[in-house]
Short mmCIF file of C-alpha atoms and ligand atoms in Angstrom, two decimals:
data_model
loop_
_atom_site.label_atom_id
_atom_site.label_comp_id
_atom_site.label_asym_id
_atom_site.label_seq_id
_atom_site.Cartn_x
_atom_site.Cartn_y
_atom_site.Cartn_z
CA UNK A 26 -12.82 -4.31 15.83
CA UNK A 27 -13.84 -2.34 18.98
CA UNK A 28 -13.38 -3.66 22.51
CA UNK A 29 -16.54 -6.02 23.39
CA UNK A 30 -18.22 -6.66 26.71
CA UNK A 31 -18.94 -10.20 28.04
CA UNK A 32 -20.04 -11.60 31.31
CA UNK A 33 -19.62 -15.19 32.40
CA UNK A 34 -22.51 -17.51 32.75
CA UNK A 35 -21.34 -21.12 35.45
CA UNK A 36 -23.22 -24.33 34.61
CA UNK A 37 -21.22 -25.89 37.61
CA UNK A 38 -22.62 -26.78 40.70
CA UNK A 39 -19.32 -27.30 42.48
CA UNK A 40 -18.19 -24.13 41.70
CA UNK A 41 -20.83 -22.62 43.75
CA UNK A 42 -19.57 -19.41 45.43
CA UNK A 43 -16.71 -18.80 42.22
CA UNK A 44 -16.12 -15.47 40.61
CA UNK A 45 -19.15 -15.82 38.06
CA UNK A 46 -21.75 -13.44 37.27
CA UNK A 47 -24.58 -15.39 36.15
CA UNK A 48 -25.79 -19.26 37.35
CA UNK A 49 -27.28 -21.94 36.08
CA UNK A 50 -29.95 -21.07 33.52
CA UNK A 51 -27.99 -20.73 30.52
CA UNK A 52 -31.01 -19.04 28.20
CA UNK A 53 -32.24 -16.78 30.98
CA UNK A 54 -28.52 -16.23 31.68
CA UNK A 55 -28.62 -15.40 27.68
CA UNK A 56 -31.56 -12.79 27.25
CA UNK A 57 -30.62 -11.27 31.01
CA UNK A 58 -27.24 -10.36 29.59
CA UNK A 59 -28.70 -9.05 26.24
CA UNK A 60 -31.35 -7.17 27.84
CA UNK A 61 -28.53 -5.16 29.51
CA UNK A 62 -26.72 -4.86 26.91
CA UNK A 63 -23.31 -7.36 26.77
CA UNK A 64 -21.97 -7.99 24.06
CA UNK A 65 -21.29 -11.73 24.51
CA UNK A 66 -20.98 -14.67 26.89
CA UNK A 67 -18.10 -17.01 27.98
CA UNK A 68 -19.51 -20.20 29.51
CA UNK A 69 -18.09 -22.47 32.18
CA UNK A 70 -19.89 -25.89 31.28
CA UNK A 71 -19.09 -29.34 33.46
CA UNK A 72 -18.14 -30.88 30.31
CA UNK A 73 -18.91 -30.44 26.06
CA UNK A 74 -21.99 -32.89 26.64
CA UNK A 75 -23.39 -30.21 29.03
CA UNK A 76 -24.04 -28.33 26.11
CA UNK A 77 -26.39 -29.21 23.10
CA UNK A 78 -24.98 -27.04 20.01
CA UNK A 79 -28.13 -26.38 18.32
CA UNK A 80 -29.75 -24.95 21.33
CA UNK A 81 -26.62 -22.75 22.15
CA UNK A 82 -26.52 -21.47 18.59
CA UNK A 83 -30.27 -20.84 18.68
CA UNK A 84 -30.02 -18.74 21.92
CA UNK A 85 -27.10 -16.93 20.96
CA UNK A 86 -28.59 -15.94 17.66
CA UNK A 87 -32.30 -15.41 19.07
CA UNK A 88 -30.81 -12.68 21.46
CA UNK A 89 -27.87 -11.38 19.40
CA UNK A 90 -24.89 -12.40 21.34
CA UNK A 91 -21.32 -13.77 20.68
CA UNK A 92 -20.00 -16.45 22.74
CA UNK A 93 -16.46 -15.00 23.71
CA UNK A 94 -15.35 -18.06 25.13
CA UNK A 95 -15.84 -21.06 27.47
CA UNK A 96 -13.84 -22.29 30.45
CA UNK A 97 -12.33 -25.82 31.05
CA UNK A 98 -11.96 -25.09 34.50
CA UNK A 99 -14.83 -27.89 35.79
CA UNK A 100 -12.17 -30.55 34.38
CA UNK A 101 -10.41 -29.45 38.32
CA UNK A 102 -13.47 -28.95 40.22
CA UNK A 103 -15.89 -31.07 38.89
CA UNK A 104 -12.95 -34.51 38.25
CA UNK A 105 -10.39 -33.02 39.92
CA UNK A 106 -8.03 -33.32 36.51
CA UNK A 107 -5.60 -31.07 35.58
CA UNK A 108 -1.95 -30.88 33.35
CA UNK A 109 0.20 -31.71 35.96
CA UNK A 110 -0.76 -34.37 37.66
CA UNK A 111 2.05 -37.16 38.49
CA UNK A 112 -0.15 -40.19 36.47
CA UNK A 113 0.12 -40.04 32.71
CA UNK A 114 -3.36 -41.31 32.47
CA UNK A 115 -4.76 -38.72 34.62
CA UNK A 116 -2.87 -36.20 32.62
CA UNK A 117 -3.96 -37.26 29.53
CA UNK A 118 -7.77 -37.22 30.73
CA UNK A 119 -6.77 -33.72 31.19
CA UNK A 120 -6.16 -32.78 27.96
CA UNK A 121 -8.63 -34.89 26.42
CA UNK A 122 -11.16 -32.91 28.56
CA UNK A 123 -9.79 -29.26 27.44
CA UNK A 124 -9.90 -30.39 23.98
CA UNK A 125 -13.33 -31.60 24.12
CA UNK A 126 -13.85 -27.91 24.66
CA UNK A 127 -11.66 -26.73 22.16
CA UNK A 128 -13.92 -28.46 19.92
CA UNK A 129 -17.24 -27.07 21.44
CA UNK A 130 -15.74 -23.33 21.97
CA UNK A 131 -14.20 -24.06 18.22
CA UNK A 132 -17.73 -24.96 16.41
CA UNK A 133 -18.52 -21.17 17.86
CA UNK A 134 -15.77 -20.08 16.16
CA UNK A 135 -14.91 -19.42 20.00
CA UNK A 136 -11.67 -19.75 22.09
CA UNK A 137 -11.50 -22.57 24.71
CA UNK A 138 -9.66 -21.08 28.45
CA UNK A 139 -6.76 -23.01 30.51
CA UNK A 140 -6.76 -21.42 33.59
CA UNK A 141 -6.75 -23.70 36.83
CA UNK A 142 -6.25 -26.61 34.88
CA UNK A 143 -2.94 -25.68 34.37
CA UNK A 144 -2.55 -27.33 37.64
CA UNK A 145 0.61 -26.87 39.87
CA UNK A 146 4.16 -28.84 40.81
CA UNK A 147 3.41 -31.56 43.76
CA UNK A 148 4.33 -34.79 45.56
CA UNK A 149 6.16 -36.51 42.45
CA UNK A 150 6.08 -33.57 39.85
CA UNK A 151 8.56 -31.02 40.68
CA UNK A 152 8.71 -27.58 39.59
CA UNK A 153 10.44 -28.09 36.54
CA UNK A 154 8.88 -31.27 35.69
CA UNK A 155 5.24 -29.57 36.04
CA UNK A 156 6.10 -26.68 33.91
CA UNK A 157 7.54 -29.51 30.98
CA UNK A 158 3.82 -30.96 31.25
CA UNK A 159 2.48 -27.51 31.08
CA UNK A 160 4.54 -26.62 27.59
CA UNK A 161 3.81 -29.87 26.13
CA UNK A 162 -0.19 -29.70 26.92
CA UNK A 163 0.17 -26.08 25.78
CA UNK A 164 1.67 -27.11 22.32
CA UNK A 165 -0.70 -29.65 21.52
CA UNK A 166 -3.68 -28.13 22.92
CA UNK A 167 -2.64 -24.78 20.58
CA UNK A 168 -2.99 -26.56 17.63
CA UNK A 169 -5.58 -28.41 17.68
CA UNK A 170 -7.33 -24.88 18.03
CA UNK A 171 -5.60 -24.00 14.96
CA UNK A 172 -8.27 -25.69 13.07
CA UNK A 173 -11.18 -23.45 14.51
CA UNK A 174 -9.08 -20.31 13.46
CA UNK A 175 -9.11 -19.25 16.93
CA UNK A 176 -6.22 -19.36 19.72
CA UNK A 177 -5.85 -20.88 23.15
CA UNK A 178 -6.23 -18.98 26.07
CA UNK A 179 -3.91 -19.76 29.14
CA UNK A 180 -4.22 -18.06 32.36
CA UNK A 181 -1.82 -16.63 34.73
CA UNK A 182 -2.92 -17.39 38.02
CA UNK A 183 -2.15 -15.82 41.62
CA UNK A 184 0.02 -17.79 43.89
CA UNK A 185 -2.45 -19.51 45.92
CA UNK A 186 -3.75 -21.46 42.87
CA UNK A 187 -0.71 -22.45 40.80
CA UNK A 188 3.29 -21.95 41.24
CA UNK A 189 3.17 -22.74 37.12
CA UNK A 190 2.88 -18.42 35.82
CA UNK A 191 1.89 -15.98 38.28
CA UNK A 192 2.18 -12.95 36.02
CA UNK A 193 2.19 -11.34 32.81
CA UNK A 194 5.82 -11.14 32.22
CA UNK A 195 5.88 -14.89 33.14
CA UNK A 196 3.18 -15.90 30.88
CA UNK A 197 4.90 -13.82 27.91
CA UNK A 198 7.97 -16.16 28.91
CA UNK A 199 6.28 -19.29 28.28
CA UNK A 200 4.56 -18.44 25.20
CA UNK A 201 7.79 -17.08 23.53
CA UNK A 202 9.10 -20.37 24.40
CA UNK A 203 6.42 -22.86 22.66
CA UNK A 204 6.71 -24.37 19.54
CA UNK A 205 3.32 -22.88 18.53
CA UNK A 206 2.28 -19.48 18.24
CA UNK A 207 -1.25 -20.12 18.42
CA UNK A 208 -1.72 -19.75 22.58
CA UNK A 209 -2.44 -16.32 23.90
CA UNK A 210 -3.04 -14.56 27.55
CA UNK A 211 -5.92 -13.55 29.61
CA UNK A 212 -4.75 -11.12 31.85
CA UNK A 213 -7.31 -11.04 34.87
CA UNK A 214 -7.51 -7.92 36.81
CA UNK A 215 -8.07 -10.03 39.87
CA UNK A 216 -5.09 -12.10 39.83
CA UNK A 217 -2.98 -8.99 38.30
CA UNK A 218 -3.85 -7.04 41.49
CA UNK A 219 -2.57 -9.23 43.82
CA UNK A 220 0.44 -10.47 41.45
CA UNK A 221 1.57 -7.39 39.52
CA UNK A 222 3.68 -4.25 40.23
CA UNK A 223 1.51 -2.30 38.39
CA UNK A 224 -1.42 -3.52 36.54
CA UNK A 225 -1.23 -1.05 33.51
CA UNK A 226 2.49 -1.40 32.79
CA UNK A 227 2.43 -5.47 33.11
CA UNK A 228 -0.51 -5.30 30.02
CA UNK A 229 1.55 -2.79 27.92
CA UNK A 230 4.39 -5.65 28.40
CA UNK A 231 1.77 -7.97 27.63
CA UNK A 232 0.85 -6.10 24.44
CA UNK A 233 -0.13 -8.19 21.33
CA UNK A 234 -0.03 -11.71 23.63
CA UNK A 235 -3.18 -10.91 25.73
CA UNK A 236 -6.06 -12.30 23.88
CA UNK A 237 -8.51 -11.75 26.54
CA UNK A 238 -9.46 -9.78 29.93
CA UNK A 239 -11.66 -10.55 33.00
CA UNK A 240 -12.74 -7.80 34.06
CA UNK A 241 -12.74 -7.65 37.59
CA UNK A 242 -12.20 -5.49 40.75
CA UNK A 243 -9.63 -5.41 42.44
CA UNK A 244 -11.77 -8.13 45.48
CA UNK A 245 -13.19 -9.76 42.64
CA UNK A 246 -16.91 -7.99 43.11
CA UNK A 247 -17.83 -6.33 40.19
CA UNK A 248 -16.28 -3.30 38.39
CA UNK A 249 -16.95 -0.88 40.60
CA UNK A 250 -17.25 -2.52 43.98
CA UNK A 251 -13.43 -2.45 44.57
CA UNK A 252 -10.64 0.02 44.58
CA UNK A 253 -9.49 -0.62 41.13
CA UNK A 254 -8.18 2.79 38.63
CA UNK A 255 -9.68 1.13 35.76
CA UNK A 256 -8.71 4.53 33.78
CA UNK A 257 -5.03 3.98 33.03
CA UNK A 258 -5.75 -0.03 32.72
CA UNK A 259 -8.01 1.18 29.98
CA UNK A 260 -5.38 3.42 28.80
CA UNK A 261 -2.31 0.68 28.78
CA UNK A 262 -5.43 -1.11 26.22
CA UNK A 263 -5.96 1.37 24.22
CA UNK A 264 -1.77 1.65 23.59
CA UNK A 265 -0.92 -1.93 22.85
CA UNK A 266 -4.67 -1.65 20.77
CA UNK A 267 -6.70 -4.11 22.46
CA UNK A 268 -9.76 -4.88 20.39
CA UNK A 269 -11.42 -8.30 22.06
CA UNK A 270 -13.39 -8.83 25.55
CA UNK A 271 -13.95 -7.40 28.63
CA UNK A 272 -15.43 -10.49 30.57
CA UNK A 273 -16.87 -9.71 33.80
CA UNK A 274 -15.81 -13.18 35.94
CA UNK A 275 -16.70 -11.78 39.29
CA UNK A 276 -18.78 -13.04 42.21
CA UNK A 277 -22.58 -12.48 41.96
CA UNK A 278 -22.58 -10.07 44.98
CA UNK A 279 -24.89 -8.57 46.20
CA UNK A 280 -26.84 -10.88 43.23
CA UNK A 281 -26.02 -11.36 39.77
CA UNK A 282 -28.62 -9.13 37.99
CA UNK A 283 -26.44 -6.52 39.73
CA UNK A 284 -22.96 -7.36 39.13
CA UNK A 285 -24.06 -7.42 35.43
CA UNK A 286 -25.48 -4.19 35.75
CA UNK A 287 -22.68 -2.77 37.69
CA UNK A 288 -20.12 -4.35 35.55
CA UNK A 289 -21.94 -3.09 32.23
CA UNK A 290 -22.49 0.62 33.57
CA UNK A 291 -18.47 0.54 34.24
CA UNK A 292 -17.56 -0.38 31.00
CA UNK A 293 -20.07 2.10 29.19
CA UNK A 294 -18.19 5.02 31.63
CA UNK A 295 -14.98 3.62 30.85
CA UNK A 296 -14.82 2.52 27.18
CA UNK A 297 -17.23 4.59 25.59
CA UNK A 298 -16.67 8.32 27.73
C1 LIG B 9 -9.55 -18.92 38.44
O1 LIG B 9 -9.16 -18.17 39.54
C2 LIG B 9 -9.94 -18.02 37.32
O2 LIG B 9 -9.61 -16.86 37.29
C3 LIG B 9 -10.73 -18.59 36.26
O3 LIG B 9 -10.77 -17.73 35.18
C4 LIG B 9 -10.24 -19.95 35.86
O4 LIG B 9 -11.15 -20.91 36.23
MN1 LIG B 10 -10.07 -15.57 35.56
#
């Protein structure tokens, strides 16, 4: 396996002005990312019945594409859910939700993401008591994946949007210490630049746990638009022998057609020169 572009496609209108490339229309979203040459998609659906499987595996074999992976984040922004939430029942909606889309991503043979719905400590969950919630979800929810013969994907965050794992070397942490080994990073080059040391030397620590990248500037325009040095982040790849996605989850600025384009020319320079 070679590394693979993807670019991220939101179906959610609340998350209107978020770090994704394309909106809306997922089959236009489809053939627009084909026609410029991605490899793949990840989605960000409101919920598994946003999507009817037939028509997703039509499109995706019509134009060619993988689907990489798709986001559980509209379980926060959509019904403010998420792990660590002081009610039991509100927690539990939360993990019923991400494993709805374990089971959509799964039928792709696709990995489902945890990223803000890792959710943070609070009024009535301490520190310690959120990051308990956090390892339990993270057990359960990585095997029930198991099944699909894919992994979870959990997401470090940066500080403003969770106090759970704000870097790689804390993410490596908390895997090491689950019971399952079937839960994996994405390291995003957005929340690594304002979070890391040094971007290239927290993925080689990384090494065989990240499972996926967004691929992002360093202001979260596309690769490209910022003052990212992709060259040795591509390098610290290439040493721990990164073979699975570059997903471009950046804002649609100036518009999406050219992120896309911007984001696809970078990783043609980058990967393939
Ligand atoms: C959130 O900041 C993020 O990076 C997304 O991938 C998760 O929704
Ligand atoms: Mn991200």
């Amino acid at each position: 396996m070679a590394i693979r572009s993807c670019v991220t496609i939101s179906l959610v209108p609340e998350a209107r002005g978020g770090p994704f490339v394309f909106w809306d229309d997922l089959a236009e979203s489809c053939r627009r990312a084909k026609e410029l040459g991605f490899d793949a998609v990840e989605i960000f659906p409101p919920g598994p019945e946003a999507i009817d499987l037939p028509t997703l595996r039509k499109l995706l074999d019509e134009q060619g594409l993988e689907l990489a992976a798709v986001g559980t984040g509209a379980g926060w922004v959509k019904h403010r859910l998420h792990l660590a939430l002081p009610d039991a029942a509100d927690r539990r909606k939360a993990r019923d939700f991400i494993r709805s889309i374990i089971d959509l991503a799964g039928s792709f043979g696709a990995s489902a993401i945890i990223g803000s719905m890792q959710g943070r400590s609070g009024i009535g969950v301490d520190h310690t008591t959120a990051a308990g919630y956090l390892a339990d979800a993270l057990n359960e929810l990585g095997e029930h994946a198991r099944q699909y013969r894919v992994p979870l994907i959990y997401e470090p965050l940066n500080r403003y949007e969770t106090d759970m794992v704000n870097t790689i070397e804390a993410g490596v942490r908390l895997l090491e210490s689950l019971a399952t080994d079937n839960v994996v990073l994405l390291a995003d080059l957005f929340h690594m630049n304002i979070e890391e040391t040094n971007v290239a030397d927290a993925l080689r620590a990384g090494g065989r746990h990240i499972g996926h990248i967004h691929f992002v500037d360093s202001n979260r325009r596309a690769a490209g638009f910022g003052h990212t040095d992709f060259a040795p982040i591509v390098a610290a790849l290439r040493a721990i022998g990164y073979d699975k996605y570059l997903s471009a989850e950046a804002f649609a600025l100036p518009d999406s057609d050219t992120a896309a384009r911007t984001t696809i020319e970078a990783f043609r320079k980058l990967i393939f020169s």
